Amino acid sequence: MHLFHYHLVTSELRDVEARYVGKLGFALVARYGRVGEEHVSVEPGVSWERLEREGFKLRLSELQRGAVNVVVQPGHWRLPRIDHLGVVLEEDEFHDVIDRASDWNLRIQEHPGRRTFIATNAGYRLEVHPPREWIDDVLAAGDDLRLAELQLRADDPESKTSALAAILGLEAADDGVHVGGTLVRFLPGGPEGRPELHAERFA
C-alpha cells in the first residue's frame, strides 16, 4: 500500500505550482484545460502569458517528483485544501477496500481501468487503485523523492483520521495513520469540510 498522490484545490494555483517547481524541484507534467470547446493538455515550457492570449481555461496542473504526484486545481481557498488522496493497493487490499465502502454505503465512483473514488463522509475522498504499471513507474522513481509525512489541518481531526484508517483497513495511532511509508496526520484548528494542507515532509 502506497500513498503516491494528492489533489489540491486553491485560488492561488500559479503560486502553489511555482512553489512545487521552484522550491521543491517538482517537474510540471502538463496543464490541462480548454481552449473554446476543445479539451487540451499543454506541455511544460508554455508561458502563462501565451496561454492567456490563446484563451486557455485551466482545469488543473499536474506535477511530479520521484514517487510523489501532485495535482493542483483552481478553487475558492487561498490556502490549498485536499480534495482527495491517491493510494495504490495490492489486488486483495483493493477489493477489501471496495467491499468495506460498499458495506458502509459510502459513495463509490468507478471509472473502469482508470480510477475509483470513495467518499469518506469526512470532507475528502480517496482515489484507490489496484496495481497498475504507470503507478509502478512512479513508485520506482522513489529513490529521488518520496512523501514521508503529510500534515492536514481540520475541524475534526479524530473523525478524519478514523475515516482514513477504517476504509483502508489500517490502525489509527496517536500520531495519525501510516499509509505504507507515509504518515498522514490531521491537526486541529482547520476548516470544516476539506482539510487544509499544513505541511509536507519529503525523504
Tab-separated table of C-alpha atoms in Angstrom, residues 11-85:
chain	number	residue	atom	x	y	z
A	11	SER	CA	-7.368	30.111	-5.621
A	12	GLU	CA	-3.580	30.702	-5.770
A	13	LEU	CA	-2.837	27.989	-8.296
A	14	ARG	CA	0.057	29.751	-10.009
A	15	ASP	CA	1.815	30.438	-6.709
A	16	VAL	CA	1.272	26.876	-5.493
A	17	GLU	CA	2.501	25.456	-8.806
A	18	ALA	CA	5.553	27.737	-8.638
A	19	ARG	CA	6.343	26.530	-5.092
A	20	TYR	CA	6.435	22.895	-6.150
A	21	VAL	CA	8.514	23.620	-9.247
A	22	GLY	CA	10.815	26.347	-7.916
A	23	LYS	CA	11.315	25.434	-4.254
A	24	LEU	CA	10.682	21.689	-4.151
A	25	GLY	CA	12.128	20.668	-7.508
A	26	PHE	CA	9.000	19.088	-8.961
A	27	ALA	CA	8.567	18.811	-12.712
A	28	LEU	CA	5.465	20.179	-14.386
A	29	VAL	CA	3.948	17.197	-16.198
A	30	ALA	CA	1.272	19.207	-18.009
A	31	ARG	CA	-1.534	21.715	-17.610
A	32	TYR	CA	-4.993	20.513	-18.623
A	33	GLY	CA	-7.932	22.648	-19.655
A	34	ARG	CA	-9.925	24.009	-22.584
A	35	VAL	CA	-9.499	26.389	-25.471
A	36	GLY	CA	-13.021	27.163	-26.552
A	37	GLU	CA	-14.824	23.823	-26.562
A	38	GLU	CA	-11.673	21.784	-27.171
A	39	HIS	CA	-10.030	19.905	-24.295
A	40	VAL	CA	-6.267	20.355	-24.444
A	41	SER	CA	-3.155	19.430	-22.489
A	42	VAL	CA	-0.239	21.836	-22.536
A	43	GLU	CA	3.311	20.577	-22.137
A	44	PRO	CA	5.878	22.346	-19.917
A	45	GLY	CA	7.598	25.388	-21.359
A	46	VAL	CA	4.497	27.316	-22.467
A	47	SER	CA	4.146	30.570	-20.517
A	48	TRP	CA	1.022	31.701	-18.694
A	49	GLU	CA	1.033	34.829	-20.897
A	50	ARG	CA	0.838	32.743	-24.054
A	51	LEU	CA	-1.896	30.571	-22.563
A	52	GLU	CA	-3.913	33.684	-21.699
A	53	ARG	CA	-3.525	35.018	-25.248
A	54	GLU	CA	-4.790	31.711	-26.619
A	55	GLY	CA	-7.841	31.766	-24.330
A	56	PHE	CA	-6.753	28.724	-22.315
A	57	LYS	CA	-9.048	27.934	-19.365
A	58	LEU	CA	-7.156	25.867	-16.806
A	59	ARG	CA	-8.761	22.804	-15.216
A	60	LEU	CA	-5.702	21.500	-13.359
A	61	SER	CA	-1.903	21.316	-13.246
A	62	GLU	CA	-0.064	18.044	-12.686
A	63	LEU	CA	3.348	17.943	-11.009
A	64	GLN	CA	5.659	15.102	-10.142
A	65	ARG	CA	8.948	14.329	-8.481
A	66	GLY	CA	10.136	10.866	-7.593
A	67	ALA	CA	7.313	8.806	-6.111
A	68	VAL	CA	5.102	11.836	-5.455
A	69	ASN	CA	2.402	13.076	-7.824
A	70	VAL	CA	0.531	16.310	-7.001
A	71	VAL	CA	-2.391	17.829	-8.879
A	72	VAL	CA	-3.481	21.437	-8.301
A	73	GLN	CA	-6.945	22.623	-9.311
A	74	PRO	CA	-8.428	26.147	-9.245
A	75	GLY	CA	-10.862	26.712	-6.377
A	76	HIS	CA	-12.101	29.094	-3.711
A	77	TRP	CA	-9.462	28.801	-0.983
A	78	ARG	CA	-6.187	30.717	-0.772
A	79	LEU	CA	-4.576	28.038	1.382
A	80	PRO	CA	-4.723	24.738	-0.542
A	81	ARG	CA	-7.245	22.136	0.577
A	82	ILE	CA	-7.207	18.413	-0.080
A	83	ASP	CA	-9.844	17.052	-2.447
A	84	HIS	CA	-8.535	13.505	-2.352
A	85	LEU	CA	-5.608	11.242	-1.524
